[in-house]
Amino acid sequence: MRTNCQDISQLNLNSLAQLNLSGQRSRKRIQGPLLSFSSNPNLIGVSIGGNNLKGPIPPDFLRDVDHNMDIKIDLSFNMLAGAVPLTLDAFTKLDINLVGDNIDELDDTFCDNDEWMAGADQRYGCKANLCPKNKYHPRGRQIDDSRDCKDCDPGEDAPFMGSLTCRSQGLLFEERIILTQIYDAINGTNWVKQRKWNSDAPICTWYGVGCDDDDENSGVTSLQLGNNNLEAIAPAKEAPVTMFCILPTCAR
């Protein structure tokens, strides 16, 4: 049974002050959208980092919590996307960790909140919240004077804010596109087994595709297509070196 934040939000826990659900080790990590927890007025500590939360941060996130309280939130290393909602600017002493997510917008309004991020905003501005796009830091944000957010090297990029590393632009092809190119290049329509290939299903459910990512739509590590009537009919475009393909000589 998969764990969902919705199950927790439905509990009547008006006095709940701390919630720690971070770093679940199971492959079935907490997933789904991030709930607003707007019915928990005393919740000043939330740690749900290292899970599979997707979508935007709700604009009414922690709506009923006293905005002058010291609040610490860890939502890092999920798949939360989009902009940081402007409604969070109402909090005066917020420490919120969003590194390793898919955040792509942080309004300048957040850059002068002197008591945010344990005072780091006063010293480093928005970089204390998240490194800008196309910059990186081992912590995803500037935390002290020893290291600033650094520009990506030529030929690399960091498409989201709060990146810990940059990636080679040679890896920008989405894995779905690469797999589709492989299918076309080695006569996929005549494969003996081709379950779900070139469909809208998650790519890790396609026949013979192995992944190491909890998300079923990324993290391809192997292709197991032995004895499947493969025949090269067109040159496949080069795939990322991180995609480790196992194509036995007996594949045809």
mmCIF file of C-alpha atoms in Angstrom:
data_model
loop_
_atom_site.group_PDB
_atom_site.id
_atom_site.type_symbol
_atom_site.label_atom_id
_atom_site.label_comp_id
_atom_site.label_asym_id
_atom_site.label_seq_id
_atom_site.Cartn_x
_atom_site.Cartn_y
_atom_site.Cartn_z
ATOM 1 C CA MET A 1 0.000 0.000 0.000
ATOM 2 C CA ARG A 2 1.447 3.343 -1.002
ATOM 3 C CA THR A 3 1.754 6.145 1.534
ATOM 4 C CA ASN A 4 0.122 9.441 0.691
ATOM 5 C CA CYS A 5 0.192 12.740 2.551
ATOM 6 C CA GLN A 6 -3.567 12.935 2.047
ATOM 7 C CA ASP A 7 -3.972 10.121 4.589
ATOM 8 C CA ILE A 8 -2.187 12.215 7.221
ATOM 9 C CA SER A 9 -3.955 15.478 6.425
ATOM 10 C CA GLN A 10 -7.334 13.855 7.085
ATOM 11 C CA LEU A 11 -6.432 13.143 10.708
ATOM 12 C CA ASN A 12 -7.745 15.550 13.327
ATOM 13 C CA LEU A 13 -4.417 16.670 14.793
ATOM 14 C CA ASN A 14 -4.988 20.311 15.603
ATOM 15 C CA SER A 15 -2.232 20.280 18.234
ATOM 16 C CA LEU A 16 0.384 18.758 15.948
ATOM 17 C CA ALA A 17 3.544 20.858 16.102
ATOM 18 C CA GLN A 18 6.207 18.650 14.464
ATOM 19 C CA LEU A 19 5.938 16.222 11.548
ATOM 20 C CA ASN A 20 8.937 14.214 10.316
ATOM 21 C CA LEU A 21 8.389 11.831 7.395
ATOM 22 C CA SER A 22 11.711 12.391 5.662
ATOM 23 C CA GLY A 23 13.981 9.961 3.843
ATOM 24 C CA GLN A 24 11.710 6.927 3.607
ATOM 25 C CA ARG A 25 13.829 3.933 2.575
ATOM 26 C CA SER A 26 11.079 1.969 0.856
ATOM 27 C CA ARG A 27 10.787 2.182 -2.932
ATOM 28 C CA LYS A 28 7.182 3.204 -2.275
ATOM 29 C CA ARG A 29 8.085 6.547 -0.782
ATOM 30 C CA ILE A 30 5.508 9.176 0.099
ATOM 31 C CA GLN A 31 4.113 10.440 -3.153
ATOM 32 C CA GLY A 32 1.431 12.635 -4.625
ATOM 33 C CA PRO A 33 0.955 16.378 -4.202
ATOM 34 C CA LEU A 34 2.171 18.361 -1.233
ATOM 35 C CA LEU A 35 -0.785 19.022 1.046
ATOM 36 C CA SER A 36 -1.294 22.494 2.505
ATOM 37 C CA PHE A 37 -1.617 21.394 6.157
ATOM 38 C CA SER A 38 -3.854 24.464 6.456
ATOM 39 C CA SER A 39 -5.902 22.752 9.185
ATOM 40 C CA ASN A 40 -2.863 22.382 11.472
ATOM 41 C CA PRO A 41 -2.444 25.814 13.096
ATOM 42 C CA ASN A 42 0.352 24.704 15.437
ATOM 43 C CA LEU A 43 2.521 22.952 12.872
ATOM 44 C CA ILE A 44 5.872 24.763 12.944
ATOM 45 C CA GLY A 45 8.163 21.917 11.881
ATOM 46 C CA VAL A 46 7.644 19.827 8.736
ATOM 47 C CA SER A 47 10.261 17.451 7.328
ATOM 48 C CA ILE A 48 9.203 15.460 4.252
ATOM 49 C CA GLY A 49 12.498 15.550 2.362
ATOM 50 C CA GLY A 50 13.690 12.643 0.238
ATOM 51 C CA ASN A 51 10.312 11.417 -0.972
ATOM 52 C CA ASN A 52 8.342 11.554 -4.248
ATOM 53 C CA LEU A 53 6.133 14.594 -3.761
ATOM 54 C CA LYS A 54 5.203 16.214 -7.083
ATOM 55 C CA GLY A 55 3.550 19.362 -8.324
ATOM 56 C CA PRO A 56 3.524 22.900 -6.955
ATOM 57 C CA ILE A 57 3.742 24.128 -3.380
ATOM 58 C CA PRO A 58 0.133 25.024 -2.447
ATOM 59 C CA PRO A 59 -0.429 28.785 -2.070
ATOM 60 C CA ASP A 60 -2.229 28.106 1.245
ATOM 61 C CA PHE A 61 0.638 26.030 2.661
ATOM 62 C CA LEU A 62 0.556 26.377 6.488
ATOM 63 C CA ARG A 63 -2.048 29.120 6.058
ATOM 64 C CA ASP A 64 -3.292 29.136 9.666
ATOM 65 C CA VAL A 65 0.100 28.982 11.388
ATOM 66 C CA ASP A 66 1.173 32.135 13.224
ATOM 67 C CA HIS A 67 3.343 33.948 10.662
ATOM 68 C CA ASN A 68 5.634 35.303 13.367
ATOM 69 C CA MET A 69 6.657 31.899 14.701
ATOM 70 C CA ASP A 70 10.024 30.287 14.006
ATOM 71 C CA ILE A 71 9.106 27.729 11.343
ATOM 72 C CA LYS A 72 11.394 25.120 9.831
ATOM 73 C CA ILE A 73 10.339 23.248 6.687
ATOM 74 C CA ASP A 74 12.296 20.593 4.783
ATOM 75 C CA LEU A 75 10.826 19.663 1.390
ATOM 76 C CA SER A 76 14.168 18.943 -0.273
ATOM 77 C CA PHE A 77 14.879 16.157 -2.770
ATOM 78 C CA ASN A 78 11.338 15.633 -3.941
ATOM 79 C CA MET A 79 9.962 16.630 -7.346
ATOM 80 C CA LEU A 80 8.129 19.775 -6.331
ATOM 81 C CA ALA A 81 7.917 22.092 -9.307
ATOM 82 C CA GLY A 82 7.107 25.602 -10.397
ATOM 83 C CA ALA A 83 7.373 28.838 -8.450
ATOM 84 C CA VAL A 84 7.688 29.361 -4.715
ATOM 85 C CA PRO A 85 4.256 30.863 -3.857
ATOM 86 C CA LEU A 86 4.304 34.532 -2.872
ATOM 87 C CA THR A 87 2.008 33.766 0.058
ATOM 88 C CA LEU A 88 5.017 32.384 1.940
ATOM 89 C CA ASP A 89 6.446 35.893 2.098
ATOM 90 C CA ALA A 90 4.015 36.564 4.959
ATOM 91 C CA PHE A 91 6.165 34.419 7.262
ATOM 92 C CA THR A 92 8.820 36.438 9.069
ATOM 93 C CA LYS A 93 11.075 33.648 10.391
ATOM 94 C CA LEU A 94 10.878 30.855 7.852
ATOM 95 C CA ASP A 95 13.646 28.337 7.203
ATOM 96 C CA ILE A 96 12.555 26.333 4.156
ATOM 97 C CA ASN A 97 14.723 23.817 2.331
ATOM 98 C CA LEU A 98 13.782 23.255 -1.324
ATOM 99 C CA VAL A 99 17.116 22.113 -2.762
ATOM 100 C CA GLY A 100 17.083 19.172 -5.148
ATOM 101 C CA ASP A 101 13.507 19.851 -6.281
ATOM 102 C CA ASN A 102 12.308 21.184 -9.631
ATOM 103 C CA ILE A 103 11.740 24.765 -8.522
ATOM 104 C CA ASP A 104 12.240 27.217 -11.374
ATOM 105 C CA GLU A 105 11.106 30.560 -9.956
ATOM 106 C CA LEU A 106 11.791 32.494 -6.762
ATOM 107 C CA ASP A 107 10.472 36.039 -6.694
ATOM 108 C CA ASP A 108 12.797 38.853 -5.608
ATOM 109 C CA THR A 109 10.285 39.564 -2.843
ATOM 110 C CA PHE A 110 11.887 36.764 -0.850
ATOM 111 C CA CYS A 111 15.411 38.159 -1.081
ATOM 112 C CA ASP A 112 15.211 40.751 1.697
ATOM 113 C CA ASN A 113 13.531 38.743 4.459
ATOM 114 C CA ASP A 114 16.192 39.388 7.081
ATOM 115 C CA GLU A 115 15.050 36.664 9.487
ATOM 116 C CA TRP A 116 14.557 33.920 6.880
ATOM 117 C CA MET A 117 16.932 30.966 6.695
ATOM 118 C CA ALA A 118 18.246 31.681 10.194
ATOM 119 C CA GLY A 119 19.339 35.148 9.066
ATOM 120 C CA ALA A 120 21.202 33.996 5.951
ATOM 121 C CA ASP A 121 18.829 35.955 3.689
ATOM 122 C CA GLN A 122 20.165 39.162 5.207
ATOM 123 C CA ARG A 123 23.713 38.229 4.175
ATOM 124 C CA TYR A 124 23.260 36.418 0.867
ATOM 125 C CA GLY A 125 19.830 37.407 -0.444
ATOM 126 C CA CYS A 126 17.943 34.842 -2.533
ATOM 127 C CA LYS A 127 21.034 32.652 -2.811
ATOM 128 C CA ALA A 128 20.439 31.729 0.823
ATOM 129 C CA ASN A 129 17.163 30.155 -0.288
ATOM 130 C CA LEU A 130 18.225 28.532 -3.550
ATOM 131 C CA CYS A 131 21.067 28.923 -6.007
ATOM 132 C CA PRO A 132 19.797 30.470 -9.265
ATOM 133 C CA LYS A 133 19.334 28.370 -12.374
ATOM 134 C CA ASN A 134 22.595 27.481 -14.123
ATOM 135 C CA LYS A 135 24.516 27.807 -10.867
ATOM 136 C CA TYR A 136 25.276 25.191 -8.260
ATOM 137 C CA HIS A 137 26.513 24.671 -4.707
ATOM 138 C CA PRO A 138 27.211 21.402 -2.840
ATOM 139 C CA ARG A 139 24.342 22.361 -0.528
ATOM 140 C CA GLY A 140 22.106 23.830 -3.262
ATOM 141 C CA ARG A 141 22.226 27.261 -1.615
ATOM 142 C CA GLN A 142 24.728 29.586 0.022
ATOM 143 C CA ILE A 143 25.004 28.924 3.745
ATOM 144 C CA ASP A 144 28.195 30.803 4.717
ATOM 145 C CA ASP A 145 31.056 32.912 3.355
ATOM 146 C CA SER A 146 33.233 29.945 2.400
ATOM 147 C CA ARG A 147 31.520 29.193 -0.906
ATOM 148 C CA ASP A 148 29.187 31.056 -3.239
ATOM 149 C CA CYS A 149 26.808 29.574 -5.795
ATOM 150 C CA LYS A 150 29.068 28.848 -8.764
ATOM 151 C CA ASP A 151 28.368 29.146 -12.499
ATOM 152 C CA CYS A 152 28.083 25.894 -14.428
ATOM 153 C CA ASP A 153 31.034 25.120 -16.668
ATOM 154 C CA PRO A 154 30.685 25.627 -20.448
ATOM 155 C CA GLY A 155 28.636 22.820 -21.941
ATOM 156 C CA GLU A 156 26.768 22.203 -18.689
ATOM 157 C CA ASP A 157 23.561 23.545 -17.202
ATOM 158 C CA ALA A 158 21.378 23.420 -14.108
ATOM 159 C CA PRO A 159 17.762 23.868 -15.256
ATOM 160 C CA PHE A 160 16.295 24.182 -11.761
ATOM 161 C CA MET A 161 17.055 26.364 -8.789
ATOM 162 C CA GLY A 162 18.832 24.832 -5.819
ATOM 163 C CA SER A 163 21.046 22.500 -7.859
ATOM 164 C CA LEU A 164 23.897 20.658 -6.169
ATOM 165 C CA THR A 165 25.659 19.926 -9.462
ATOM 166 C CA CYS A 166 25.427 20.844 -13.125
ATOM 167 C CA ARG A 167 24.721 18.355 -15.879
ATOM 168 C CA SER A 168 26.273 17.937 -19.280
ATOM 169 C CA GLN A 169 24.149 19.361 -22.054
ATOM 170 C CA GLY A 170 24.855 16.124 -23.882
ATOM 171 C CA LEU A 171 22.413 14.495 -21.472
ATOM 172 C CA LEU A 172 19.530 16.808 -22.219
ATOM 173 C CA PHE A 173 17.591 14.332 -24.360
ATOM 174 C CA GLU A 174 14.708 12.965 -22.369
ATOM 175 C CA GLU A 175 14.965 9.224 -21.877
ATOM 176 C CA ARG A 176 11.559 8.676 -23.477
ATOM 177 C CA ILE A 177 12.803 10.317 -26.669
ATOM 178 C CA ILE A 178 15.982 8.247 -26.645
ATOM 179 C CA LEU A 179 14.073 4.994 -26.192
ATOM 180 C CA THR A 180 11.744 5.957 -29.021
ATOM 181 C CA GLN A 181 14.766 6.553 -31.261
ATOM 182 C CA ILE A 182 16.150 3.127 -30.326
ATOM 183 C CA TYR A 183 12.774 1.523 -31.090
ATOM 184 C CA ASP A 184 12.701 3.121 -34.527
ATOM 185 C CA ALA A 185 16.362 2.381 -35.262
ATOM 186 C CA ILE A 186 16.182 -1.360 -34.551
ATOM 187 C CA ASN A 187 12.847 -2.179 -36.154
ATOM 188 C CA GLY A 188 10.699 -2.117 -33.016
ATOM 189 C CA THR A 189 7.474 -2.815 -34.875
ATOM 190 C CA ASN A 190 8.772 -6.314 -35.641
ATOM 191 C CA TRP A 191 10.002 -7.178 -32.134
ATOM 192 C CA VAL A 192 8.644 -10.384 -30.666
ATOM 193 C CA LYS A 193 7.932 -8.582 -27.405
ATOM 194 C CA GLN A 194 7.210 -4.859 -27.428
ATOM 195 C CA ARG A 195 4.765 -4.390 -24.545
ATOM 196 C CA LYS A 196 4.005 -0.692 -23.911
ATOM 197 C CA TRP A 197 6.819 0.596 -26.181
ATOM 198 C CA ASN A 198 6.024 4.003 -27.746
ATOM 199 C CA SER A 199 2.921 4.318 -25.557
ATOM 200 C CA ASP A 200 2.063 6.896 -22.923
ATOM 201 C CA ALA A 201 2.856 4.396 -20.167
ATOM 202 C CA PRO A 202 5.815 5.188 -17.862
ATOM 203 C CA ILE A 203 8.997 4.189 -19.675
ATOM 204 C CA CYS A 204 10.161 1.935 -16.847
ATOM 205 C CA THR A 205 7.124 -0.267 -17.512
ATOM 206 C CA TRP A 206 8.095 -0.800 -21.158
ATOM 207 C CA TYR A 207 9.212 -4.340 -21.926
ATOM 208 C CA GLY A 208 12.873 -4.914 -21.124
ATOM 209 C CA VAL A 209 13.532 -1.449 -19.658
ATOM 210 C CA GLY A 210 15.260 -1.492 -16.280
ATOM 211 C CA CYS A 211 15.439 1.546 -13.993
ATOM 212 C CA ASP A 212 17.012 2.447 -10.677
ATOM 213 C CA ASP A 213 14.756 5.440 -9.966
ATOM 214 C CA ASP A 214 11.670 5.326 -7.752
ATOM 215 C CA ASP A 215 9.909 7.378 -10.393
ATOM 216 C CA GLU A 216 8.724 5.040 -13.161
ATOM 217 C CA ASN A 217 9.486 7.635 -15.827
ATOM 218 C CA SER A 218 13.243 8.093 -15.478
ATOM 219 C CA GLY A 219 16.478 6.514 -14.354
ATOM 220 C CA VAL A 220 16.985 3.966 -17.158
ATOM 221 C CA THR A 221 19.962 1.712 -16.428
ATOM 222 C CA SER A 222 19.481 -1.270 -18.748
ATOM 223 C CA LEU A 223 17.692 -2.670 -21.772
ATOM 224 C CA GLN A 224 17.055 -6.415 -21.721
ATOM 225 C CA LEU A 225 15.977 -7.240 -25.271
ATOM 226 C CA GLY A 226 17.629 -10.597 -25.910
ATOM 227 C CA ASN A 227 16.086 -12.950 -28.497
ATOM 228 C CA ASN A 228 13.626 -10.295 -29.590
ATOM 229 C CA ASN A 229 14.154 -10.055 -33.358
ATOM 230 C CA LEU A 230 16.127 -6.815 -33.248
ATOM 231 C CA GLU A 231 17.317 -5.549 -36.618
ATOM 232 C CA ALA A 232 19.196 -2.327 -37.229
ATOM 233 C CA ILE A 233 17.428 -0.392 -39.966
ATOM 234 C CA ALA A 234 18.638 3.151 -39.152
ATOM 235 C CA PRO A 235 21.434 4.644 -37.071
ATOM 236 C CA ALA A 236 20.272 5.480 -33.548
ATOM 237 C CA LYS A 237 21.266 8.864 -32.212
ATOM 238 C CA GLU A 238 23.815 8.700 -29.433
ATOM 239 C CA ALA A 239 22.268 8.009 -26.040
ATOM 240 C CA PRO A 240 23.598 9.406 -22.768
ATOM 241 C CA VAL A 241 26.508 7.482 -21.304
ATOM 242 C CA THR A 242 24.521 7.077 -18.102
ATOM 243 C CA MET A 243 22.041 4.833 -19.906
ATOM 244 C CA PHE A 244 23.664 1.410 -19.581
ATOM 245 C CA CYS A 245 22.247 -0.855 -22.269
ATOM 246 C CA ILE A 246 22.520 -4.652 -22.241
ATOM 247 C CA LEU A 247 22.080 -5.847 -25.788
ATOM 248 C CA PRO A 248 23.283 -9.480 -26.056
ATOM 249 C CA THR A 249 24.735 -10.700 -29.318
ATOM 250 C CA CYS A 250 21.854 -13.173 -29.370
ATOM 251 C CA ALA A 251 19.348 -10.330 -29.481
ATOM 252 C CA ARG A 252 18.325 -11.098 -33.042
#
